[in-house]
């Protein structure tokens, strides 16, 4: 049979070989039509209106290089294959000037008829609500099938800076950039390609004294130049654009935004201690060995994230556990399981109890997908129950949606848009919280919904519902933890508008490079500008060979002064040499005996900073002044700050300037007008450009508070 899908698999940034490109042509534009045929087909034709067009074999179709960026790593091969097809055929049509019907014929059969209606931009077609007189040039993209998009301009002054749009990795000020708001799993190199796990259609117009929020969960595009910002947004059945304009300082703009979308709540102090994990810590012995070494080396650790704990099929049961399958997919209790002494996790309950006795919290990994390729066992029973009870996201025709991405391909996706499915999905994890006393969940993934016409139980279609899927996901696990009397500690990489109210975030997958270090700092600052309070990254990167000692220690220093401090390493098939990011393994791999003592110093300092971070987080939630704060929140009228985009405030008392280049011995910081002190020495420092020595055990930190001396353990807010 021949396969043609006008939208293809709906990869947001690449085309599949069975696709129409563009899906919605403008009047007078040509279209490339793709079809996939069986291998033995030798000719395919396209009936295009009254014409018959001969098709040619397409080159092996893969995603563009940017979509598959990431290079070496365990997901790279899967990405490279995700859009490949050896049996694609294509043809370029004449210009489309009116609606056209088309279909394909070959020896393998004939497809159904398809229709494409060209569109044009017009000045009438819909309604723009809000804008407060700031909007110009409103246009609507209209075809015979309806109104598809809107676009308009927001004029900008010469000195205006655009900051926000969710978590952005390429630069703090997005003036002059082109970007979109689409939740996407860009595996590494996010800063290079301008893609993000956590977009938001919200931004500050700094110096202009205002900001805006495009009140939609549909995909939107933004492009700015010397005179203004062009906004384009996809529409649903109702051709309406709702635009909020907020006036005031950056904090006032952020407050108005958070009043609409929700804000963070106070989380327990333990989240501010060091987090430790490695994807290959896949046995009880390995986890305890890593924690034992932390204790032996006197490197304090507050949380262990156990990623590879489950069978990675249903992500509800410890690997090697013995149990009876519940054929109807109902949840298990802790007593339903036994654990072989020679298994991977001989006694996970006792392990968690011991970690708690040591003061270490336990966070378990999750993924919002249900494997569906198994015929027997609990995973098959759960998949059948998920479909039978109507808990799966659906395709247009009512059949279950199967993940089109490269990670857990073909898996079912739970419809977390409604409470009944959130309850059903999390109930199977309840025993972990209530009986095993797990403290939180790493709510990984969340970017797997591809398709404009998917069907959600809350009534939304994919174009409107896909971006908010990760918001529902983190909410579901936060609610599970709350229901058991625990703090809603979730640890996510994906999100959208509304994610502010749901837990902790990290910057996602990155290599161990200086470039990734810089882009991760930018990601944290932009996310914070949009109201994300609890944020961190995999210090020094999690993918590829172990970083050198200099990169690792500079990243450790910076992470000590971020809301969340954690290290992590990627799955590498347990090949030698290991790629753990533990300080002792980095020391062994690099042969640098400075790593352990300097890391220990920073981990101890981090412990001492916990009260300050907790106090400042509470103040952030009360005032909306970000905990991790780009300088424009405090110094918007100082044009020099834009020449120092990696500097930031950590709460009210500290200004931090991470060392982001290799091989340097001094580092220059810009201190805005006012009284400043070197936080390591307590000595007063004049405002303006200040250069200090930066040995590996020092990151430039300055304070407005006299008496602070980090070297002597005198911290802000403490005598």
XYZ file of C-alpha atoms in Angstrom:
719
model
C 0.000 0.000 0.000
C 0.995 3.623 -0.428
C 1.274 5.870 2.618
C 0.777 9.602 2.506
C 0.055 11.723 5.574
C -0.213 15.447 4.863
C 1.237 16.280 8.287
C 3.701 13.358 8.366
C 4.738 12.311 11.856
C 4.640 15.999 12.897
C 8.186 16.280 14.098
C 8.247 19.989 14.939
C 11.471 20.712 13.082
C 11.885 18.083 10.373
C 9.859 16.482 7.603
C 9.012 12.830 7.191
C 9.059 11.152 3.749
C 5.268 10.719 3.558
C 4.515 14.392 4.151
C 3.170 17.424 2.297
C 5.586 20.365 2.530
C 4.381 22.929 3.334
C 1.244 21.484 4.870
C -0.523 24.805 4.319
C 0.887 26.548 1.232
C 0.383 30.189 0.475
C -1.384 31.146 -2.731
C 1.089 30.702 -5.588
C 3.439 28.453 -3.640
C 4.616 25.055 -4.860
C 4.231 21.961 -2.713
C 6.468 18.944 -2.295
C 4.370 15.795 -1.910
C 5.859 12.673 -0.371
C 4.652 9.101 -0.317
C 6.118 5.832 0.983
C 5.689 2.766 -1.213
C 6.533 -0.933 -0.822
C 10.108 -1.816 -1.885
C 9.016 -3.616 -5.057
C 7.172 -0.600 -6.482
C 8.950 0.771 -9.549
C 6.738 3.739 -10.417
C 4.388 6.086 -8.593
C 2.247 8.831 -10.063
C 0.336 11.655 -8.434
C -3.037 12.710 -9.787
C -2.962 16.440 -9.096
C -6.268 17.960 -10.145
C -6.470 17.302 -13.869
C -2.730 16.646 -14.133
C -0.776 13.414 -13.760
C 2.650 13.950 -12.219
C 5.397 11.324 -12.312
C 7.088 10.929 -8.936
C 10.747 10.132 -8.365
C 12.465 8.212 -5.658
C 13.418 10.469 -2.815
C 16.823 10.343 -1.259
C 16.896 8.449 2.031
C 14.951 10.817 4.233
C 16.311 11.789 7.580
C 15.718 14.728 9.828
C 17.810 17.817 9.227
C 21.166 17.999 10.966
C 19.879 20.383 13.625
C 17.015 18.099 14.603
C 19.432 15.244 15.115
C 22.169 17.251 16.785
C 23.953 15.671 19.695
C 26.648 13.532 18.156
C 28.048 10.793 20.337
C 25.651 9.452 22.955
C 23.239 6.609 23.570
C 20.273 8.390 21.938
C 22.105 9.597 18.860
C 21.674 6.480 16.765
C 17.981 6.308 17.599
C 17.577 9.937 16.601
C 19.378 9.447 13.320
C 17.024 6.610 12.384
C 13.823 8.220 13.597
C 12.838 9.788 10.276
C 14.638 7.535 7.826
C 12.842 5.790 4.965
C 14.382 4.027 1.991
C 11.123 3.793 0.067
C 10.082 7.401 -0.231
C 8.852 8.996 -3.459
C 8.293 12.695 -4.036
C 7.145 15.277 -6.545
C 6.967 19.064 -6.608
C 3.602 20.393 -7.759
C 2.760 23.418 -9.859
C 1.977 26.578 -7.868
C -1.216 26.212 -5.842
C -3.722 28.959 -6.640
C -6.991 27.313 -5.621
C -8.124 24.197 -3.705
C -6.775 21.032 -5.338
C -7.611 17.367 -4.846
C -4.816 14.824 -5.250
C -4.041 11.167 -4.774
C -1.306 8.626 -5.578
C -1.272 5.499 -7.748
C 1.152 2.613 -8.177
C 1.140 -1.129 -8.669
C 0.578 -1.366 -4.914
C -2.760 0.422 -5.140
C -4.327 3.859 -5.013
C -4.684 6.140 -2.019
C -7.757 8.049 -0.949
C -8.203 11.598 -2.190
C -6.579 14.451 -0.273
C -7.238 18.156 -0.634
C -5.064 21.174 -0.116
C -6.402 24.724 0.041
C -3.897 27.574 -0.335
C -4.021 30.397 2.175
C -3.330 34.110 2.105
C -2.696 36.746 4.736
C -5.570 39.233 5.073
C -6.476 42.065 7.407
C -9.774 40.483 8.416
C -10.663 37.070 9.756
C -10.478 37.090 13.534
C -10.377 39.057 16.743
C -7.418 40.206 18.816
C -8.319 40.772 22.454
C -6.103 42.860 24.699
C -2.907 44.482 23.550
C -3.652 47.839 25.186
C -2.867 49.844 22.088
C 0.578 48.310 21.585
C -0.383 46.081 18.658
C 0.016 47.006 15.000
C -0.293 45.208 11.664
C -2.730 42.468 12.669
C -3.196 39.856 9.915
C -4.958 36.506 9.598
C -3.949 33.474 7.543
C -7.143 32.380 5.788
C -7.945 29.565 3.369
C -11.151 27.999 2.120
C -10.999 25.754 5.196
C -10.914 28.559 7.758
C -8.582 30.852 9.707
C -5.322 29.133 10.609
C -2.983 31.677 12.159
C -2.688 35.267 13.290
C 0.296 37.571 13.255
C 0.944 41.079 14.505
C 3.697 43.484 15.536
C 4.679 44.823 18.932
C 6.793 47.948 18.316
C 10.027 48.164 20.297
C 12.270 51.102 21.080
C 15.976 51.096 20.274
C 17.065 50.349 23.831
C 14.534 47.630 24.600
C 15.714 44.134 25.539
C 13.601 40.975 25.219
C 14.071 38.420 27.978
C 11.925 35.387 28.689
C 10.147 32.972 26.330
C 10.681 30.219 28.891
C 14.013 28.442 29.255
C 16.343 29.632 26.474
C 19.911 28.466 26.019
C 21.394 30.698 23.340
C 21.382 34.151 24.905
C 19.732 36.159 27.655
C 18.488 38.982 25.443
C 16.437 37.530 22.594
C 16.266 40.808 20.672
C 17.096 40.045 17.036
C 16.428 36.311 17.368
C 13.875 33.981 15.811
C 12.314 31.390 18.099
C 9.135 29.497 18.773
C 7.160 28.162 21.725
C 7.077 24.404 21.269
C 7.907 21.765 23.879
C 10.618 19.632 22.285
C 13.269 17.125 23.296
C 16.395 18.588 21.750
C 19.033 16.066 22.730
C 21.996 18.306 23.537
C 23.129 21.489 21.751
C 19.940 23.358 22.666
C 21.792 26.655 22.589
C 23.058 26.038 19.070
C 19.634 25.273 17.629
C 17.374 27.494 19.706
C 15.084 24.707 20.904
C 13.855 24.062 24.385
C 12.069 21.645 26.666
C 10.393 24.512 28.533
C 9.043 27.320 26.329
C 6.573 30.021 27.317
C 4.919 32.716 25.166
C 5.836 35.376 27.731
C 8.611 37.963 27.805
C 9.864 41.087 29.515
C 10.486 44.205 27.455
C 13.236 45.552 29.669
C 13.851 49.320 29.610
C 10.469 49.676 27.936
C 8.851 48.984 31.275
C 6.378 46.326 30.163
C 5.948 42.711 29.225
C 3.469 40.483 27.446
C 1.833 37.078 27.630
C 0.277 35.412 24.609
C -2.483 33.490 26.381
C -2.366 30.278 24.409
C -0.907 26.788 24.626
C -0.692 26.533 20.848
C 2.552 26.915 18.981
C 3.722 30.479 18.514
C 6.639 32.062 16.668
C 8.586 35.217 17.542
C 10.958 37.281 15.412
C 12.387 40.668 16.378
C 14.393 43.332 14.611
C 15.385 46.986 15.056
C 11.814 48.234 15.148
C 9.708 45.578 16.775
C 8.664 42.023 17.517
C 6.564 39.999 15.078
C 4.341 37.434 16.770
C 2.655 34.602 14.860
C 0.388 32.062 16.525
C -1.558 28.991 15.463
C -5.311 29.168 16.017
C -8.032 26.686 16.854
C -11.668 26.597 15.853
C -12.217 30.096 17.212
C -10.094 32.741 15.421
C -9.251 34.725 18.557
C -5.937 35.924 19.952
C -5.781 36.856 23.641
C -2.808 39.071 24.481
C -1.955 40.275 27.968
C 0.161 43.396 28.424
C 1.733 44.075 31.822
C 3.175 47.446 32.800
C 5.911 48.188 35.303
C 9.277 46.985 36.508
C 10.475 43.457 35.704
C 9.245 42.249 39.102
C 5.850 43.905 38.594
C 5.576 42.337 35.141
C 6.472 38.922 36.541
C 3.963 39.300 39.384
C 1.158 40.087 36.955
C 2.083 37.047 34.865
C 2.282 34.709 37.868
C -1.049 35.995 39.154
C -2.513 34.468 35.995
C -0.557 31.240 35.593
C 0.419 30.250 39.148
C 3.597 30.448 41.188
C 5.895 28.133 43.091
C 5.261 27.009 46.648
C 7.827 26.615 49.385
C 9.600 23.261 49.251
C 11.535 21.714 52.158
C 15.072 22.833 52.932
C 16.582 19.480 51.936
C 16.163 20.233 48.248
C 18.967 22.793 48.549
C 21.569 20.187 49.539
C 23.714 18.328 46.953
C 21.854 15.926 44.645
C 23.774 12.924 43.272
C 22.938 10.443 40.511
C 24.247 8.352 37.659
C 22.125 6.546 35.119
C 24.223 3.413 35.487
C 23.678 3.169 39.253
C 21.309 0.305 38.509
C 21.702 -1.929 41.562
C 21.316 -1.537 45.279
C 25.022 -2.322 45.727
C 26.045 0.436 43.329
C 23.817 3.063 44.922
C 25.017 2.225 48.413
C 28.641 2.076 47.273
C 28.354 5.613 45.867
C 26.746 6.875 49.065
C 29.342 5.020 51.177
C 32.120 6.789 49.306
C 30.456 10.144 49.876
C 30.512 9.353 53.598
C 34.088 8.056 53.595
C 35.338 11.146 51.787
C 33.226 13.432 54.001
C 31.445 14.929 51.011
C 27.923 15.738 52.201
C 25.044 14.667 49.991
C 21.367 15.358 50.547
C 19.522 13.508 47.773
C 20.189 10.486 45.604
C 18.260 10.224 42.355
C 17.897 6.586 41.336
C 17.163 6.446 37.621
C 17.687 2.785 36.678
C 15.609 1.265 39.467
C 12.739 -0.240 37.473
C 12.297 -2.687 34.646
C 11.893 0.364 32.344
C 8.726 -1.173 30.949
C 6.028 0.111 33.253
C 8.310 2.137 35.571
C 6.354 0.977 38.609
C 8.197 -2.122 39.849
C 11.778 -2.658 41.039
C 13.805 -4.681 38.573
C 14.047 -8.394 39.445
C 11.075 -8.182 41.818
C 8.921 -11.319 42.000
C 5.159 -10.885 42.067
C 1.845 -12.041 40.678
C 0.586 -10.128 37.663
C -2.645 -8.230 38.237
C -4.383 -9.089 35.004
C -6.757 -6.127 35.242
C -3.872 -3.694 35.686
C -4.751 -2.708 39.248
C -2.074 -1.308 41.525
C 0.187 -3.433 43.696
C 1.022 -2.995 47.357
C 4.505 -3.380 48.812
C 3.560 -6.746 50.297
C 2.859 -8.125 46.812
C 6.576 -8.159 45.982
C 9.511 -10.264 47.021
C 13.106 -9.602 46.062
C 15.701 -12.307 45.366
C 18.829 -11.912 47.431
C 20.953 -12.160 44.302
C 18.811 -9.677 42.383
C 19.533 -6.072 41.515
C 17.566 -4.725 44.477
C 17.523 -7.393 47.206
C 15.815 -5.104 49.736
C 14.892 -1.663 48.375
C 12.843 -0.812 51.462
C 15.795 -1.403 53.769
C 18.033 0.574 51.394
C 15.714 3.594 51.559
C 15.490 3.315 55.334
C 19.280 3.282 55.597
C 19.632 6.269 53.281
C 17.110 8.150 55.399
C 19.076 7.306 58.545
C 22.053 8.942 56.848
C 19.989 12.037 56.085
C 19.764 11.288 52.363
C 16.453 11.694 50.530
C 15.454 9.342 47.691
C 14.022 10.410 44.332
C 12.957 7.811 41.734
C 12.920 8.268 37.967
C 9.737 8.264 35.884
C 8.697 8.552 32.240
C 5.098 9.288 31.116
C 4.894 6.409 28.662
C 3.615 2.834 28.776
C 5.378 0.269 26.620
C 2.927 -1.636 24.458
C 4.975 -4.178 22.495
C 4.774 -6.952 25.094
C 2.229 -9.798 24.907
C 2.504 -11.034 28.483
C 3.408 -9.845 31.958
C 2.407 -6.805 33.985
C 3.430 -4.346 31.300
C 1.044 -5.995 28.821
C -1.757 -6.060 31.394
C -1.210 -2.403 32.209
C -1.209 -1.403 28.542
C -4.443 -3.302 27.926
C -6.068 -1.755 31.002
C -4.932 1.710 29.923
C -6.661 1.362 26.562
C -9.707 -0.482 27.878
C -10.482 2.123 30.550
C -9.909 5.106 28.264
C -6.723 6.399 29.887
C -4.652 6.783 26.698
C -4.169 9.830 24.511
C -5.938 9.122 21.226
C -5.405 9.674 17.536
C -8.036 11.461 15.452
C -9.767 8.183 14.614
C -10.078 7.199 18.266
C -7.262 4.648 18.277
C -4.529 4.998 20.924
C -1.662 7.326 20.125
C 1.745 5.638 20.004
C 4.810 7.747 20.675
C 6.360 8.919 17.395
C 9.634 10.026 18.921
C 12.887 8.113 19.259
C 12.762 7.466 23.010
C 10.404 4.623 24.023
C 9.072 4.478 20.437
C 5.513 3.245 19.916
C 4.699 3.487 23.623
C 1.245 4.542 24.785
C 0.888 7.916 26.487
C -1.427 8.416 29.472
C -3.986 11.179 29.081
C -2.981 13.207 32.105
C -5.226 16.099 31.104
C -7.961 14.747 33.407
C -7.971 13.796 37.063
C -9.259 10.260 36.569
C -6.200 9.303 34.527
C -3.778 11.209 36.738
C -5.158 9.206 39.654
C -5.010 5.919 37.744
C -1.454 6.509 36.551
C -0.056 7.545 39.919
C -1.953 4.945 41.961
C 0.420 2.274 40.651
C 3.276 4.279 42.215
C 1.536 4.970 45.518
C 3.177 2.083 47.373
C 6.560 3.636 46.624
C 5.554 6.780 48.509
C 3.354 5.456 51.287
C 5.105 2.173 52.043
C 8.677 2.649 50.801
C 8.820 6.303 51.888
C 10.217 7.631 48.602
C 10.655 11.424 48.816
C 10.089 12.555 45.229
C 10.089 11.693 41.548
C 12.280 12.677 38.625
C 9.519 13.407 36.137
C 11.685 12.992 33.066
C 10.439 13.258 29.506
C 7.139 14.953 28.805
C 7.932 15.944 25.198
C 6.430 12.971 23.385
C 3.124 14.348 22.094
C 3.485 14.926 18.351
C 0.378 15.622 16.324
C -1.911 18.619 15.876
C -5.041 16.486 15.983
C -4.421 14.186 18.948
C -7.417 13.892 21.227
C -7.311 14.618 24.955
C -10.047 13.816 27.434
C -10.309 17.443 28.550
C -11.606 18.285 25.072
C -8.402 19.683 23.631
C -6.801 18.542 20.411
C -3.073 18.107 20.036
C -2.395 21.593 18.724
C -3.685 22.992 21.990
C -2.954 20.168 24.410
C 0.548 18.937 23.543
C 2.466 21.818 25.110
C 0.658 21.518 28.444
C 1.148 17.755 28.740
C 4.314 18.156 30.889
C 2.451 20.558 33.180
C -0.185 17.888 33.864
C 2.572 15.299 34.295
C 4.441 17.143 37.058
C 1.140 18.081 38.673
C 0.067 14.425 38.802
C 3.153 13.342 40.730
C 3.075 16.404 42.962
C -0.501 15.551 43.893
C 0.492 11.943 44.621
C 3.164 13.137 47.035
C 0.803 15.633 48.684
C -1.832 12.954 49.147
C 0.700 10.959 51.174
C 1.626 13.930 53.347
C 4.855 14.701 51.498
C 6.153 17.819 49.796
C 5.465 17.853 46.032
C 9.106 17.363 44.994
C 9.172 16.652 41.283
C 12.268 17.107 39.116
C 11.348 17.895 35.500
C 13.037 19.074 32.330
C 9.907 19.716 30.208
C 7.246 22.296 30.903
C 5.199 25.211 29.659
C 3.209 28.127 31.020
C 1.853 26.935 34.370
C 4.903 24.833 35.223
C 5.929 27.504 37.728
C 3.608 25.866 40.280
C 4.956 22.348 39.875
C 8.262 21.492 41.487
C 11.893 21.630 40.418
C 13.454 21.796 36.950
C 16.801 21.033 35.407
C 18.266 22.073 32.072
C 18.124 18.661 30.382
C 20.680 16.723 28.369
C 24.050 18.279 27.611
C 27.658 17.411 26.865
C 30.554 18.172 29.164
C 31.824 21.248 27.338
C 32.432 24.876 28.174
C 29.875 25.866 25.557
C 27.233 23.743 27.267
C 28.244 25.264 30.621
C 27.583 28.760 29.294
C 24.299 27.831 27.636
C 23.088 26.127 30.817
C 23.675 29.262 32.885
C 21.676 31.204 30.304
C 18.919 28.611 30.490
C 18.648 29.075 34.237
C 18.497 32.855 34.002
C 15.805 32.856 31.333
C 13.731 30.251 33.151
C 13.990 32.293 36.347
C 12.835 35.369 34.473
C 9.609 33.489 33.748
C 8.965 32.466 37.340
C 10.777 29.123 37.641
C 12.179 29.255 41.191
C 13.837 25.863 41.731
C 16.294 25.219 38.898
C 19.591 23.433 38.322
C 21.602 21.554 35.718
C 23.791 18.464 35.426
C 26.912 20.212 36.622
C 29.678 20.053 34.014
C 27.323 18.145 31.688
C 26.137 14.549 31.845
C 27.033 13.158 28.406
C 30.238 12.088 26.740
C 33.669 11.512 28.281
C 34.330 12.640 31.831
C 35.093 16.377 31.899
C 38.573 17.584 32.727
C 39.223 18.739 36.269
C 39.095 22.430 35.431
C 35.669 22.282 33.785
C 34.327 20.028 36.533
C 35.480 22.262 39.356
C 34.435 25.510 37.694
C 31.004 23.975 37.151
C 30.920 22.769 40.756
C 31.721 26.271 41.954
C 28.943 27.804 39.871
C 26.443 25.146 40.940
C 27.145 25.829 44.597
C 25.548 29.208 43.920
C 22.476 28.037 41.991
C 19.087 27.064 43.426
C 19.703 23.327 42.834
C 23.143 21.690 42.922
C 23.390 18.236 41.366
C 25.620 15.979 39.307
C 24.485 13.236 36.927
C 25.894 10.999 34.186
C 24.391 9.371 31.100
C 23.841 5.702 30.363
C 26.855 4.329 28.485
C 26.026 0.606 28.354
C 28.337 0.018 31.350
C 31.342 0.293 29.066
C 34.809 1.048 30.390
C 36.026 3.576 31.203
C 33.077 4.549 33.399
C 31.567 7.973 32.925
C 30.374 8.660 36.441
C 30.505 12.317 37.437
C 31.280 11.530 41.067
C 34.186 13.686 42.268
C 36.351 10.680 43.059
C 35.832 9.195 39.601
C 36.647 12.526 37.960
C 39.782 12.673 40.115
C 40.777 9.155 39.126
C 40.050 9.697 35.425
C 41.849 13.023 35.175
C 44.642 12.197 37.596
C 44.079 15.565 39.271
C 44.340 15.312 43.057
C 42.718 18.725 43.526
C 39.261 17.489 42.548
C 38.165 15.756 45.745
C 39.298 18.383 48.282
C 37.929 21.295 46.256
C 34.641 19.520 45.555
C 34.402 18.728 49.282
C 34.960 22.387 50.164
C 32.135 23.437 47.870
C 29.783 20.697 49.067
C 30.398 21.766 52.667
C 29.842 25.404 51.718
C 26.616 24.376 50.031
C 25.427 22.800 53.290
C 26.138 26.084 55.035
C 24.178 28.009 52.389
C 20.995 25.953 52.846
C 19.396 28.299 55.420
C 20.114 31.308 53.208
C 18.688 29.592 50.125
C 15.568 28.487 51.990
C 15.026 31.992 53.382
C 15.534 33.587 49.985
C 13.245 31.086 48.244
C 10.497 31.964 50.702
C 11.112 35.636 50.010
C 10.950 34.979 46.269
C 7.581 33.280 46.575
C 6.281 36.176 48.686
C 7.601 38.939 46.424
C 8.182 37.311 42.975
C 11.739 38.684 42.881
C 13.525 35.649 41.409
C 15.851 33.590 43.575
C 18.184 33.152 40.583
C 18.024 36.687 39.260
C 19.401 38.259 36.089
C 20.854 41.676 36.848
C 18.087 43.558 35.048
C 15.671 42.834 37.895
C 17.759 45.035 40.209
C 19.595 47.256 37.732
C 17.340 47.706 34.698
C 18.475 51.298 34.195
C 22.164 50.366 33.917
C 23.025 49.677 30.256
C 26.374 48.073 31.146
C 24.727 44.985 32.656
C 23.852 43.706 29.175
C 27.569 43.306 28.490
C 27.727 40.795 31.365
C 24.845 38.384 30.661
C 26.184 35.480 32.748
C 26.321 37.393 36.010
C 23.392 36.994 38.363
C 22.069 37.627 41.819
C 21.369 34.654 44.064
C 18.789 36.075 46.416
C 19.129 39.581 47.766
C 22.649 39.359 49.176
C 24.898 37.646 46.620
C 26.114 38.543 43.127
C 27.792 35.647 41.304
C 29.971 35.647 38.191
C 30.811 32.046 37.132
C 34.170 31.408 35.490
C 33.120 30.167 32.051
C 36.379 29.939 30.123
C 39.282 27.488 30.451
C 42.809 28.440 31.357
C 42.106 31.745 33.098
C 43.708 32.922 36.318
C 41.774 36.186 36.716
C 38.124 37.026 36.048
C 36.453 40.403 35.652
C 33.077 41.225 37.166
C 30.877 44.265 36.667
C 29.484 45.627 39.924
C 26.602 48.088 39.476
C 26.454 51.292 41.458
C 26.448 50.877 45.226
C 28.526 49.423 48.058
C 30.033 45.986 47.443
C 32.210 43.531 49.339
C 34.182 40.523 48.157
C 32.229 37.657 49.729
C 35.386 35.527 50.105
C 37.410 38.104 51.997
C 34.929 40.612 53.371
C 36.966 43.425 51.837
C 35.100 46.404 50.283
C 35.238 46.623 46.493
C 34.545 49.659 44.317
C 31.699 49.447 41.846
C 32.456 49.158 38.143
C 34.745 46.576 36.527
C 36.596 44.531 39.129
C 39.194 41.866 38.364
C 40.208 39.275 40.939
C 42.332 36.133 41.018
C 40.303 32.968 40.483
C 42.125 29.823 41.611
C 40.032 26.687 41.136
C 38.586 26.938 44.622
C 37.182 30.448 44.061
C 34.269 31.705 42.004
C 33.744 35.485 42.107
C 30.960 36.248 44.573
C 30.166 39.724 45.880
C 27.731 40.995 48.467
C 26.191 44.242 49.619
C 26.268 42.964 53.207
C 29.360 43.858 55.260
C 30.860 41.096 57.347
C 30.210 38.202 54.974
C 33.280 35.997 54.581
C 32.721 32.689 52.809
C 36.258 31.524 53.551
C 35.559 31.749 57.268
C 32.028 30.374 57.108
C 30.345 33.727 57.731
C 27.406 33.662 55.361
C 24.682 36.182 54.539
C 21.902 36.136 57.105
C 24.132 34.388 59.682
C 26.438 35.877 62.314
